[in-house]
Amino acid sequence: YLAKRGGLGIAFYRPDDDRHTSERLTVVAELREAVERGDLTVHYQPIVRRSTHEVRGVEALVRWPHPSRGLLTPEEFVPIAEENDLIPALTDLVLDRALAQHRAWLDAGLDLPVAVNVGGACFLDAGFPARVRSLLDRHRVEPGRLTAEITESAVLPDAGRASAVLTELRGLGVRLSIDDFGTGFSAMGHLQSMPLDELKIDRSITAQIGATEGGKAVVGALIELGHALRLEVVVEGVEDAATCAVVDSLGADRLQGYAFSRPLPPEELVAWTRPIPAAATP
Ligand code: C2E
Ligand code: MG
Ligand code: MG
Ligand code: MG
């Protein structure tokens, strides 16, 4: 294609290209290895009940502790996982961690239902529901304690095949949530036909509350839409007390965001849910 672009391909050759290509190949190989060896970690962000703000559950969010680049966020490597067919293996890994964690918390007397982000590739994978089932069994977790968060873009490209997997997952008793809602209106028509339990309003929509005049009305309308479809509504990206008060007043069922907590490693999450009382002063 270099020749097409400018005749003498060599003129467009930049020594940097090779380096970038090989760097990229290295990252892919490293990610593949991290997934295979289970070298990814999972942080948990609390999801709280409206008004009282008691914790109702957590969302599992994957992290990659890279040996030289530090703790990488999903934005930095989930797209690479998508391009390289690593999503099913990554999802299995996160599910395994999250269900083991849920079981450990439960054994410690803490009931924290867990939500896991399930990438699009899983919905084209007919073996996925059976793997979820066996992970639930292995960790002795009730299916209703697990929520699968899916995005519209994940299920749209092949709605027919995806809906078979969705229906099977729902049949197991797993809750289904539509994530990042409001970022694309393509699924509006599908919303009624999908076997959903929950609608999760994207943080870019939530951010409008403080930023634009109509922001509050939009969030209110999406909450009403969810309720009209008999879905529980979660508002994510609640960053401050003012937004929190508005979202409470609009009637969202649950809230999630930095106003309550950032995603935390499991040990810190426990400390967050059970504040250690200050030592009594003598
Ligand atoms: P998401 O599922 O919409 O997750 C919420 C993201 O918003 C998280 O970013 C969380 O840290 C961030 N967030 C939460 N509260 C606030 C807030 O108040 N303000 C702001 N500005 N951000 C907030 P994170 O952990 O970087 O994850 C980003 C995305 O990566 C997730 O978006 C999800 O789509 C994807 N992802 C995360 N874990 C997994 C996974 O295990 N598998 C797959 N396939 N995707 C994942
Ligand atoms: Mg999510
Ligand atoms: Mg979300
Ligand atoms: Mg989002």
Coordinates of C-alpha atoms and ligand atoms in Angstrom, one line a residue:
Y1 CA 0.0 0.0 0.0
L2 CA 3.0 2.2 0.4
A3 CA 3.5 2.2 -3.4
K4 CA -0.2 3.1 -3.9
R5 CA 0.1 6.0 -1.6
G6 CA 3.2 7.6 -3.0
G7 CA 5.0 5.7 -5.6
L8 CA 8.3 5.0 -4.0
G9 CA 7.4 3.1 -0.9
I10 CA 10.8 3.5 0.5
A11 CA 10.3 7.3 0.8
F12 CA 7.6 6.6 3.4
Y13 CA 9.6 4.2 5.3
R14 CA 10.2 5.4 8.9
P15 CA 12.5 3.4 11.0
D16 CA 10.0 3.9 13.8
D17 CA 7.4 1.7 12.1
D18 CA 9.3 -1.5 12.7
R19 CA 9.8 -0.6 16.3
H20 CA 6.1 0.1 16.9
T21 CA 5.1 -3.1 15.2
S22 CA 7.4 -5.2 17.2
E23 CA 6.4 -3.4 20.4
R24 CA 2.8 -4.1 19.6
L25 CA 3.6 -7.8 19.0
T26 CA 5.4 -7.9 22.3
V27 CA 2.3 -6.5 24.1
V28 CA 0.0 -9.0 22.4
A29 CA 2.3 -11.9 23.4
E30 CA 2.6 -10.5 27.0
L31 CA -1.1 -10.1 27.3
R32 CA -1.7 -13.6 26.0
E33 CA 0.7 -15.0 28.5
A34 CA -0.8 -12.9 31.3
V35 CA -4.3 -14.3 30.5
E36 CA -3.0 -17.9 30.2
R37 CA -1.1 -17.7 33.5
G38 CA -3.8 -15.8 35.3
D39 CA -1.5 -12.8 35.9
L40 CA -4.4 -10.3 35.8
T41 CA -6.0 -8.9 38.9
V42 CA -9.6 -7.8 39.7
H43 CA -10.6 -4.6 41.5
Y44 CA -14.1 -4.1 42.9
Q45 CA -16.2 -1.0 43.0
P46 CA -19.2 -0.8 45.3
I47 CA -22.7 -0.3 44.0
V48 CA -25.0 1.3 46.6
R49 CA -28.7 1.5 47.2
R50 CA -30.5 4.7 46.5
S51 CA -30.8 7.3 49.4
T52 CA -29.4 5.1 52.2
H53 CA -26.2 4.4 50.2
E54 CA -25.8 1.0 51.8
V55 CA -23.6 -1.3 49.7
R56 CA -25.7 -3.7 47.5
G57 CA -22.9 -5.3 45.5
V58 CA -19.8 -4.7 43.5
E59 CA -18.6 -4.5 39.9
A60 CA -15.5 -6.6 39.1
L61 CA -13.1 -4.5 37.0
V62 CA -10.0 -6.2 35.5
R63 CA -6.5 -4.7 35.8
W64 CA -3.2 -5.8 34.3
P65 CA -0.2 -5.4 36.7
H66 CA 2.4 -5.1 33.9
P67 CA 6.0 -5.9 35.0
S68 CA 7.4 -2.7 33.6
R69 CA 4.4 -0.4 32.7
G70 CA 2.6 -0.5 36.0
L71 CA -1.0 -1.2 36.7
L72 CA -2.8 -1.0 33.3
T73 CA -6.5 -0.2 33.1
P74 CA -8.9 -2.1 30.8
E75 CA -9.0 0.9 28.4
E76 CA -5.3 0.2 27.7
F77 CA -5.6 -3.6 27.0
V78 CA -9.2 -4.8 26.6
P79 CA -9.2 -3.5 23.0
I80 CA -6.0 -5.5 22.4
A81 CA -7.7 -8.6 23.9
E82 CA -10.7 -8.0 21.6
E83 CA -8.5 -7.8 18.5
N84 CA -6.7 -11.0 19.4
D85 CA -9.5 -13.3 20.4
L86 CA -8.5 -13.2 24.1
I87 CA -11.9 -12.0 25.4
P88 CA -13.4 -15.5 26.2
A89 CA -10.3 -16.5 28.2
L90 CA -10.1 -13.1 29.9
T91 CA -13.8 -13.3 30.8
D92 CA -13.4 -16.9 32.2
L93 CA -10.5 -15.6 34.3
V94 CA -12.4 -12.6 35.7
L95 CA -15.5 -14.7 36.4
D96 CA -13.4 -17.3 38.2
R97 CA -11.7 -14.6 40.4
A98 CA -15.0 -12.7 41.0
L99 CA -16.9 -15.9 42.0
A100 CA -14.1 -17.1 44.2
Q101 CA -14.1 -13.7 45.8
H102 CA -17.9 -13.6 46.3
R103 CA -17.7 -17.0 47.9
A104 CA -14.8 -15.9 50.2
W105 CA -16.8 -12.8 51.3
L106 CA -19.9 -14.9 51.8
D107 CA -17.9 -17.3 54.1
A108 CA -16.8 -14.2 56.0
G109 CA -20.4 -13.1 56.5
L110 CA -20.5 -10.5 53.7
D111 CA -23.0 -10.9 50.9
L112 CA -21.8 -8.9 48.0
P113 CA -23.4 -9.9 44.6
V114 CA -21.0 -9.3 41.9
A115 CA -21.3 -7.9 38.4
V116 CA -18.9 -9.0 35.6
N117 CA -18.3 -7.3 32.3
V118 CA -18.9 -9.9 29.5
G119 CA -17.3 -9.0 26.2
G120 CA -19.1 -9.4 22.9
A121 CA -17.1 -12.5 21.8
C122 CA -18.6 -14.5 24.6
F123 CA -22.1 -14.1 23.1
L124 CA -20.9 -15.7 19.9
D125 CA -19.5 -18.6 21.9
A126 CA -22.0 -21.4 22.3
G127 CA -19.9 -23.0 25.1
F128 CA -20.0 -19.9 27.3
P129 CA -23.1 -20.6 29.3
A130 CA -21.9 -24.1 30.2
R131 CA -18.6 -22.6 31.5
V132 CA -20.5 -20.0 33.6
R133 CA -22.6 -22.8 35.0
S134 CA -19.5 -24.9 36.0
L135 CA -17.8 -21.9 37.6
L136 CA -20.9 -21.1 39.6
D137 CA -21.0 -24.8 40.7
R138 CA -17.3 -24.9 41.5
H139 CA -17.5 -21.8 43.7
R140 CA -21.0 -22.7 45.1
V141 CA -22.4 -19.4 44.1
E142 CA -26.2 -18.9 43.5
P143 CA -26.7 -17.8 39.9
G144 CA -28.8 -14.8 41.0
R145 CA -25.7 -13.4 42.8
L146 CA -24.0 -12.9 39.5
T147 CA -24.8 -10.1 37.0
A148 CA -23.5 -10.2 33.5
E149 CA -23.0 -6.7 32.2
I150 CA -23.2 -6.5 28.4
T151 CA -23.0 -3.6 26.0
E152 CA -25.3 -2.9 23.1
S153 CA -22.3 -3.1 20.7
A154 CA -21.5 -6.6 22.1
V155 CA -24.9 -8.1 21.1
L156 CA -25.9 -6.0 18.0
P157 CA -23.5 -7.4 15.3
D158 CA -25.1 -10.8 15.5
A159 CA -28.3 -10.3 17.5
G160 CA -29.7 -13.7 16.6
R161 CA -26.7 -15.8 17.9
A162 CA -26.2 -13.5 20.8
S163 CA -29.8 -13.8 22.0
A164 CA -29.5 -17.6 22.2
V165 CA -26.5 -17.2 24.6
L166 CA -28.3 -14.5 26.5
T167 CA -31.4 -16.6 26.9
E168 CA -29.4 -19.5 28.1
L169 CA -27.5 -17.4 30.6
R170 CA -30.8 -16.0 31.9
G171 CA -32.1 -19.5 32.0
L172 CA -29.3 -20.4 34.5
G173 CA -30.6 -17.6 36.7
V174 CA -27.8 -15.2 36.0
R175 CA -28.9 -11.5 36.0
L176 CA -28.4 -9.6 32.8
S177 CA -27.6 -5.9 32.7
I178 CA -27.2 -3.6 29.7
D179 CA -24.1 -1.5 30.4
D180 CA -23.1 1.9 29.0
F181 CA -26.7 2.6 28.3
G182 CA -27.3 5.9 26.5
T183 CA -24.1 5.9 24.5
G184 CA -25.8 4.4 21.4
F185 CA -29.5 4.3 20.5
S186 CA -29.2 1.4 18.2
A187 CA -30.4 -1.2 20.7
M188 CA -33.6 0.7 21.6
G189 CA -35.6 -1.7 19.5
H190 CA -33.9 -4.7 21.0
L191 CA -34.3 -3.6 24.5
Q192 CA -37.8 -5.1 24.8
S193 CA -36.8 -8.4 23.1
M194 CA -33.7 -9.0 25.3
P195 CA -34.2 -10.9 28.6
L196 CA -32.8 -8.1 30.7
D197 CA -33.0 -7.4 34.5
E198 CA -31.1 -4.2 34.7
L199 CA -30.2 -1.0 32.8
K200 CA -27.0 0.8 33.6
I201 CA -26.8 4.5 32.6
D202 CA -23.3 5.4 31.3
R203 CA -21.2 7.8 33.1
S204 CA -21.0 10.2 30.1
I205 CA -24.8 10.7 30.5
T206 CA -24.5 11.1 34.3
A207 CA -21.8 13.8 33.7
Q208 CA -24.4 15.9 31.9
I209 CA -26.3 16.5 35.2
G210 CA -23.9 19.1 36.4
A211 CA -22.8 20.2 32.9
T212 CA -25.8 21.0 30.8
E213 CA -29.3 22.4 31.4
G214 CA -31.1 19.3 30.0
G215 CA -28.8 16.8 31.7
K216 CA -31.0 16.1 34.6
A217 CA -34.1 15.6 32.3
V218 CA -32.2 13.1 30.2
V219 CA -31.1 11.0 33.1
G220 CA -34.7 11.2 34.5
A221 CA -36.1 10.1 31.2
L222 CA -33.7 7.1 31.0
I223 CA -34.6 6.1 34.5
E224 CA -38.3 6.2 33.6
L225 CA -37.7 4.2 30.5
G226 CA -35.9 1.5 32.5
H227 CA -38.7 1.4 35.0
A228 CA -41.3 1.3 32.3
L229 CA -39.6 -1.8 31.0
R230 CA -39.5 -3.2 34.6
L231 CA -35.8 -3.0 34.8
E232 CA -33.7 -2.0 37.8
V233 CA -31.8 1.1 37.0
V234 CA -28.2 1.8 38.0
V235 CA -26.6 5.1 37.5
E236 CA -22.8 5.0 37.1
G237 CA -20.2 7.8 37.3
V238 CA -21.7 9.5 40.3
E239 CA -18.7 11.7 41.2
D240 CA -19.9 14.2 43.8
A241 CA -22.6 14.9 46.4
A242 CA -24.6 17.3 44.2
T243 CA -25.0 14.7 41.5
C244 CA -25.7 12.0 44.1
A245 CA -28.6 14.1 45.5
V246 CA -30.1 14.6 42.0
V247 CA -29.8 10.9 41.1
D248 CA -31.4 9.9 44.4
S249 CA -34.3 12.4 43.7
L250 CA -34.8 11.0 40.2
G251 CA -35.5 7.6 41.6
A252 CA -32.6 5.5 40.3
D253 CA -32.4 2.1 42.2
R254 CA -28.7 2.0 42.6
L255 CA -25.7 4.3 42.3
Q256 CA -22.0 3.7 41.5
G257 CA -19.1 6.2 41.3
Y258 CA -16.2 8.0 42.8
A259 CA -18.6 9.8 45.2
F260 CA -18.8 6.5 47.1
S261 CA -15.6 4.7 46.1
R262 CA -13.1 4.1 43.3
P263 CA -12.6 0.5 42.3
L264 CA -10.5 -1.2 45.1
P265 CA -8.5 -4.3 45.6
P266 CA -10.6 -6.8 47.6
E267 CA -8.9 -6.2 50.9
E268 CA -9.6 -2.5 50.8
L269 CA -13.1 -3.1 49.6
V270 CA -13.8 -5.0 52.8
A271 CA -12.4 -2.1 54.9
W272 CA -14.7 0.2 52.9
T273 CA -17.8 -1.8 53.6
R274 CA -17.0 -2.2 57.2
P275 CA -15.5 1.0 58.5
I276 CA -13.2 0.1 61.4
P277 CA -14.5 2.1 64.4
A278 CA -12.0 4.5 65.8
A279 CA -10.3 3.1 68.9
A280 CA -12.1 4.3 72.0
T281 CA -10.1 6.9 73.7
P282 CA -9.4 6.1 77.3
Ligands
C2E1 P1 -17.7 0.0 32.7 O1 -18.2 -1.4 32.7 O2 -18.7 1.1 32.3 O3 -17.1 0.3 34.1 C1 -17.1 1.5 34.8 C2 -15.8 2.3 34.6 O4 -16.1 3.6 35.1 C3 -14.7 1.7 35.4 O5 -13.5 2.0 34.7 C4 -14.7 2.6 36.6 O6 -13.5 2.7 37.3 C5 -15.1 3.9 36.0 N1 -15.8 4.8 37.0 C6 -16.5 4.4 38.1 N2 -17.0 5.4 38.8 C7 -16.6 6.5 38.1 C8 -16.8 7.9 38.4 O7 -17.5 8.4 39.3 N3 -16.2 8.8 37.5 C9 -15.4 8.3 36.4 N4 -14.9 9.2 35.6 N5 -15.2 7.0 36.2 C10 -15.8 6.1 37.0 P2 -12.4 0.9 34.4 O8 -12.2 0.0 35.5 O9 -11.2 1.6 33.8 O10 -13.1 0.1 33.2 C11 -13.4 0.7 32.0 C12 -14.2 -0.3 31.1 O11 -13.4 -1.4 30.8 C13 -15.4 -0.8 31.8 O12 -16.4 0.1 31.7 C14 -15.7 -2.0 30.9 O13 -16.4 -1.7 29.7 C15 -14.3 -2.5 30.6 N6 -13.9 -3.6 31.5 C16 -13.5 -3.6 32.7 N7 -13.3 -4.8 33.2 C17 -13.6 -5.7 32.2 C18 -13.6 -7.1 32.1 O14 -13.3 -7.9 33.0 N8 -13.9 -7.6 30.8 C19 -14.3 -6.8 29.8 N9 -14.6 -7.4 28.6 N10 -14.3 -5.5 29.9 C20 -14.0 -4.9 31.1
MG2 MG -19.6 -2.5 33.5
MG3 MG -20.8 0.8 32.8
MG4 MG -19.5 2.9 31.1

